Amino acid sequence: LRHLRELRLGLNPTDAEAAELLLANSDIPTLDYLYLAFFGDPINVYRCRRWTQGKVLKSLRSLILNWSQDGTQDPLFDEDLRRLLQCTPALHTLDIAANWISPQTLSLLTLRPSPSEDAATSSENVCPALETLALGTNVIRNISAQNIIDLISSRWSPPLAQGSELNGKSKTSGLMDVSLYLNLSDSADVQANLQTVEPLCEFVKQ
């Protein structure tokens, strides 16, 4: 397993715990891509998992998550997602497909101020190095245009001119690619004009 670069796991209620132990205790330094699919009865599958800071998750760069179950919003979904993403600090690509994506999910992915600005909230951030994000759901969960604006604004800023530096360090743009397949609760006019709102307008131009 030490040379494994890609891992795909389909989890049901009977094997989820074994998968958690595998991710927590295995040493796979070359693993770059992880696909997790969750199947089975949502009541049994959606529980707060015991994700830990295992070596596998710490070095992971691409994570694809697929929740295939239907049903009502599960209160453990976002907390389970938070616990998992807190274990993936090096993640560059995140793709989530689930009917339970909600405003709380977008809030989880929205970066809080840096430690120099607000140390009390910065520890809540997940996936600080994220460059590519895809979110998909077919269910209306009261997600608003403002949720999207806040998310992208927190993870992207226009790059400085070539060769410019800020406080002695080069300014990076952070988030580079976003794909959102969401049913927004806003009016059709608001949705139609979403790409004209800054910083989304500038983000789309990059």
mmCIF file of C-alpha atoms in Angstrom:
data_model
loop_
_atom_site.group_PDB
_atom_site.id
_atom_site.type_symbol
_atom_site.label_atom_id
_atom_site.label_comp_id
_atom_site.label_asym_id
_atom_site.label_seq_id
_atom_site.Cartn_x
_atom_site.Cartn_y
_atom_site.Cartn_z
ATOM 1 C CA LEU A 1 0.000 0.000 0.000
ATOM 2 C CA ARG A 2 2.924 2.374 0.484
ATOM 3 C CA HIS A 3 3.011 3.128 -3.255
ATOM 4 C CA LEU A 4 -0.762 3.488 -3.725
ATOM 5 C CA ARG A 5 -1.699 6.777 -5.419
ATOM 6 C CA GLU A 6 -5.488 6.415 -5.745
ATOM 7 C CA LEU A 7 -8.043 4.821 -3.415
ATOM 8 C CA ARG A 8 -11.794 4.363 -3.929
ATOM 9 C CA LEU A 9 -14.057 3.156 -1.121
ATOM 10 C CA GLY A 10 -17.789 2.449 -1.076
ATOM 11 C CA LEU A 11 -19.051 2.462 2.498
ATOM 12 C CA ASN A 12 -22.221 0.910 3.884
ATOM 13 C CA PRO A 13 -23.276 0.574 7.541
ATOM 14 C CA THR A 14 -21.372 -2.692 7.982
ATOM 15 C CA ASP A 15 -17.977 -1.585 6.677
ATOM 16 C CA ALA A 16 -17.841 2.116 7.578
ATOM 17 C CA GLU A 17 -16.002 1.528 10.848
ATOM 18 C CA ALA A 18 -13.362 -0.640 9.167
ATOM 19 C CA ALA A 19 -12.788 2.103 6.578
ATOM 20 C CA GLU A 20 -12.305 4.688 9.314
ATOM 21 C CA LEU A 21 -9.661 2.491 10.951
ATOM 22 C CA LEU A 22 -7.946 2.020 7.593
ATOM 23 C CA LEU A 23 -7.706 5.765 6.988
ATOM 24 C CA ALA A 24 -6.608 6.495 10.539
ATOM 25 C CA ASN A 25 -3.887 3.883 10.865
ATOM 26 C CA SER A 26 -2.478 3.237 7.382
ATOM 27 C CA ASP A 27 0.761 4.759 6.142
ATOM 28 C CA ILE A 28 0.299 5.539 2.427
ATOM 29 C CA PRO A 29 2.652 8.486 1.786
ATOM 30 C CA THR A 30 2.045 8.579 -1.982
ATOM 31 C CA LEU A 31 -1.784 8.625 -1.812
ATOM 32 C CA ASP A 32 -2.991 11.630 -3.783
ATOM 33 C CA TYR A 33 -6.650 10.867 -4.593
ATOM 34 C CA LEU A 34 -9.407 9.480 -2.364
ATOM 35 C CA TYR A 35 -12.983 8.711 -3.428
ATOM 36 C CA LEU A 36 -15.517 7.964 -0.688
ATOM 37 C CA ALA A 37 -19.067 6.889 -1.506
ATOM 38 C CA PHE A 38 -21.651 6.386 1.231
ATOM 39 C CA PHE A 39 -24.507 3.921 0.715
ATOM 40 C CA GLY A 40 -27.214 2.310 2.803
ATOM 41 C CA ASP A 41 -29.848 3.463 5.266
ATOM 42 C CA PRO A 42 -29.156 7.146 6.120
ATOM 43 C CA ILE A 43 -30.159 6.557 9.746
ATOM 44 C CA ASN A 44 -27.306 4.073 10.109
ATOM 45 C CA VAL A 45 -24.770 5.689 7.804
ATOM 46 C CA TYR A 46 -25.072 9.281 8.933
ATOM 47 C CA ARG A 47 -23.494 9.345 12.324
ATOM 48 C CA CYS A 48 -20.520 11.324 13.531
ATOM 49 C CA ARG A 49 -17.571 9.231 12.466
ATOM 50 C CA ARG A 50 -14.360 8.982 14.413
ATOM 51 C CA TRP A 51 -12.184 10.615 11.754
ATOM 52 C CA THR A 52 -8.693 11.163 13.124
ATOM 53 C CA GLN A 53 -5.562 12.974 12.015
ATOM 54 C CA GLY A 54 -4.273 9.868 10.247
ATOM 55 C CA LYS A 55 -1.290 9.996 7.923
ATOM 56 C CA VAL A 56 -3.468 9.100 4.934
ATOM 57 C CA LEU A 57 -5.729 12.120 5.279
ATOM 58 C CA LYS A 58 -3.034 14.620 6.261
ATOM 59 C CA SER A 59 -1.210 14.404 2.917
ATOM 60 C CA LEU A 60 -4.281 13.993 0.700
ATOM 61 C CA ARG A 61 -4.622 16.481 -2.187
ATOM 62 C CA SER A 62 -7.871 15.377 -3.904
ATOM 63 C CA LEU A 63 -11.041 14.203 -2.152
ATOM 64 C CA ILE A 64 -14.291 13.152 -3.842
ATOM 65 C CA LEU A 65 -17.301 12.586 -1.567
ATOM 66 C CA ASN A 66 -20.552 11.059 -2.795
ATOM 67 C CA TRP A 67 -23.572 10.639 -0.546
ATOM 68 C CA SER A 68 -26.128 8.729 -2.627
ATOM 69 C CA GLN A 69 -28.961 8.511 -0.112
ATOM 70 C CA ASP A 70 -32.172 10.523 -0.286
ATOM 71 C CA GLY A 71 -34.194 11.607 2.712
ATOM 72 C CA THR A 72 -34.604 14.541 5.033
ATOM 73 C CA GLN A 73 -31.725 16.681 6.207
ATOM 74 C CA ASP A 74 -29.619 14.808 8.719
ATOM 75 C CA PRO A 75 -28.330 16.966 11.595
ATOM 76 C CA LEU A 76 -25.046 15.021 11.665
ATOM 77 C CA PHE A 77 -24.135 15.627 8.003
ATOM 78 C CA ASP A 78 -22.269 18.920 8.388
ATOM 79 C CA GLU A 79 -20.613 17.915 11.664
ATOM 80 C CA ASP A 80 -19.428 14.642 10.107
ATOM 81 C CA LEU A 81 -18.132 16.602 7.111
ATOM 82 C CA ARG A 82 -16.346 19.071 9.393
ATOM 83 C CA ARG A 83 -14.575 16.295 11.285
ATOM 84 C CA LEU A 84 -13.380 14.747 8.036
ATOM 85 C CA LEU A 85 -12.178 17.991 6.421
ATOM 86 C CA GLN A 86 -10.336 19.036 9.572
ATOM 87 C CA CYS A 87 -8.080 16.045 8.849
ATOM 88 C CA THR A 88 -7.160 17.203 5.304
ATOM 89 C CA PRO A 89 -5.064 20.392 5.641
ATOM 90 C CA ALA A 90 -3.196 19.785 2.349
ATOM 91 C CA LEU A 91 -6.330 19.311 0.248
ATOM 92 C CA HIS A 92 -6.294 21.147 -3.105
ATOM 93 C CA THR A 93 -9.405 19.624 -4.733
ATOM 94 C CA LEU A 94 -12.745 18.915 -3.061
ATOM 95 C CA ASP A 95 -15.821 17.531 -4.840
ATOM 96 C CA ILE A 96 -19.002 16.886 -2.833
ATOM 97 C CA ALA A 97 -22.192 15.405 -4.290
ATOM 98 C CA ALA A 98 -25.000 15.073 -1.751
ATOM 99 C CA ASN A 99 -28.665 15.931 -1.421
ATOM 100 C CA TRP A 100 -27.960 17.324 2.044
ATOM 101 C CA ILE A 101 -25.736 20.256 1.072
ATOM 102 C CA SER A 102 -27.156 23.278 2.896
ATOM 103 C CA PRO A 103 -26.257 26.864 3.856
ATOM 104 C CA GLN A 104 -24.443 25.351 6.837
ATOM 105 C CA THR A 105 -22.261 23.342 4.426
ATOM 106 C CA LEU A 106 -21.229 26.491 2.547
ATOM 107 C CA SER A 107 -20.600 28.232 5.870
ATOM 108 C CA LEU A 108 -18.314 25.367 6.918
ATOM 109 C CA LEU A 109 -16.272 25.870 3.738
ATOM 110 C CA THR A 110 -16.102 29.658 4.166
ATOM 111 C CA LEU A 111 -12.768 30.754 5.617
ATOM 112 C CA ARG A 112 -12.734 32.821 8.789
ATOM 113 C CA PRO A 113 -10.174 35.593 9.443
ATOM 114 C CA SER A 114 -6.510 34.628 9.678
ATOM 115 C CA PRO A 115 -4.899 34.154 13.107
ATOM 116 C CA SER A 116 -3.432 37.660 12.985
ATOM 117 C CA GLU A 117 -6.949 39.061 12.683
ATOM 118 C CA ASP A 118 -9.032 36.773 14.867
ATOM 119 C CA ALA A 119 -7.352 33.831 16.566
ATOM 120 C CA ALA A 120 -10.631 32.694 18.123
ATOM 121 C CA THR A 121 -12.260 31.833 14.795
ATOM 122 C CA SER A 122 -9.342 30.888 12.533
ATOM 123 C CA SER A 123 -9.049 27.425 14.089
ATOM 124 C CA GLU A 124 -12.466 26.613 12.614
ATOM 125 C CA ASN A 125 -11.156 26.801 9.052
ATOM 126 C CA VAL A 126 -11.018 23.636 6.946
ATOM 127 C CA CYS A 127 -8.988 22.978 3.782
ATOM 128 C CA PRO A 128 -7.051 26.269 3.822
ATOM 129 C CA ALA A 129 -5.085 25.352 0.659
ATOM 130 C CA LEU A 130 -8.164 24.575 -1.450
ATOM 131 C CA GLU A 131 -7.870 25.530 -5.136
ATOM 132 C CA THR A 132 -10.712 23.603 -6.806
ATOM 133 C CA LEU A 133 -14.208 23.170 -5.357
ATOM 134 C CA ALA A 134 -17.289 21.398 -6.732
ATOM 135 C CA LEU A 135 -20.623 21.133 -4.914
ATOM 136 C CA GLY A 136 -23.696 19.412 -6.296
ATOM 137 C CA THR A 137 -27.232 18.783 -5.032
ATOM 138 C CA ASN A 138 -30.670 18.465 -6.635
ATOM 139 C CA VAL A 139 -32.578 19.490 -3.532
ATOM 140 C CA ILE A 140 -33.544 23.036 -2.512
ATOM 141 C CA ARG A 141 -32.018 23.720 0.927
ATOM 142 C CA ASN A 142 -32.491 27.504 1.197
ATOM 143 C CA ILE A 143 -29.004 28.199 -0.165
ATOM 144 C CA SER A 144 -28.776 31.876 -1.121
ATOM 145 C CA ALA A 145 -26.615 33.860 -3.491
ATOM 146 C CA GLN A 146 -25.035 35.518 -0.453
ATOM 147 C CA ASN A 147 -23.839 32.111 0.804
ATOM 148 C CA ILE A 148 -21.955 31.683 -2.473
ATOM 149 C CA ILE A 149 -20.569 35.229 -2.432
ATOM 150 C CA ASP A 150 -19.294 34.781 1.131
ATOM 151 C CA LEU A 151 -17.656 31.448 0.288
ATOM 152 C CA ILE A 152 -15.798 32.642 -2.795
ATOM 153 C CA SER A 153 -14.893 35.991 -1.228
ATOM 154 C CA SER A 154 -13.266 34.242 1.714
ATOM 155 C CA ARG A 155 -11.082 32.006 -0.456
ATOM 156 C CA TRP A 156 -10.132 34.225 -3.373
ATOM 157 C CA SER A 157 -8.665 37.657 -3.906
ATOM 158 C CA PRO A 158 -7.321 39.221 -7.115
ATOM 159 C CA PRO A 159 -3.627 38.375 -7.522
ATOM 160 C CA LEU A 160 -1.204 41.270 -7.238
ATOM 161 C CA ALA A 161 0.721 42.430 -10.249
ATOM 162 C CA GLN A 162 3.547 40.179 -11.334
ATOM 163 C CA GLY A 163 6.490 40.496 -8.977
ATOM 164 C CA SER A 164 4.454 42.300 -6.325
ATOM 165 C CA GLU A 165 4.705 41.294 -2.710
ATOM 166 C CA LEU A 166 2.576 41.893 0.349
ATOM 167 C CA ASN A 167 4.261 42.096 3.746
ATOM 168 C CA GLY A 168 7.310 40.452 2.224
ATOM 169 C CA LYS A 169 5.366 37.520 0.789
ATOM 170 C CA SER A 170 3.910 36.871 -2.651
ATOM 171 C CA LYS A 171 0.143 37.167 -2.798
ATOM 172 C CA THR A 172 -1.591 34.006 -4.035
ATOM 173 C CA SER A 173 -5.121 33.860 -5.409
ATOM 174 C CA GLY A 174 -6.259 30.814 -3.416
ATOM 175 C CA LEU A 175 -9.393 29.357 -4.983
ATOM 176 C CA MET A 176 -9.012 28.999 -8.762
ATOM 177 C CA ASP A 177 -11.898 26.858 -10.026
ATOM 178 C CA VAL A 178 -15.469 26.527 -8.702
ATOM 179 C CA SER A 179 -18.317 24.361 -10.013
ATOM 180 C CA LEU A 180 -21.643 24.763 -8.222
ATOM 181 C CA TYR A 181 -24.768 22.780 -9.065
ATOM 182 C CA LEU A 182 -27.153 24.178 -6.468
ATOM 183 C CA ASN A 183 -30.812 25.167 -6.372
ATOM 184 C CA LEU A 184 -30.797 28.690 -4.936
ATOM 185 C CA SER A 185 -33.643 30.118 -2.903
ATOM 186 C CA ASP A 186 -33.224 33.597 -4.449
ATOM 187 C CA SER A 187 -35.423 35.014 -7.188
ATOM 188 C CA ALA A 188 -34.586 34.346 -10.844
ATOM 189 C CA ASP A 189 -33.367 37.944 -11.260
ATOM 190 C CA VAL A 190 -30.901 37.622 -8.384
ATOM 191 C CA GLN A 191 -29.572 34.352 -9.758
ATOM 192 C CA ALA A 192 -29.248 35.782 -13.263
ATOM 193 C CA ASN A 193 -27.206 38.723 -11.963
ATOM 194 C CA LEU A 194 -25.023 36.711 -9.606
ATOM 195 C CA GLN A 195 -21.989 36.756 -11.890
ATOM 196 C CA THR A 196 -22.106 40.556 -12.065
ATOM 197 C CA VAL A 197 -21.548 40.911 -8.302
ATOM 198 C CA GLU A 198 -18.028 41.510 -7.041
ATOM 199 C CA PRO A 199 -15.846 39.670 -6.342
ATOM 200 C CA LEU A 200 -17.611 36.990 -8.409
ATOM 201 C CA CYS A 201 -17.368 39.098 -11.555
ATOM 202 C CA GLU A 202 -13.589 39.429 -11.179
ATOM 203 C CA PHE A 203 -13.281 35.762 -10.203
ATOM 204 C CA VAL A 204 -15.050 34.644 -13.391
ATOM 205 C CA LYS A 205 -12.717 36.814 -15.496
ATOM 206 C CA GLN A 206 -9.530 35.261 -14.130
#
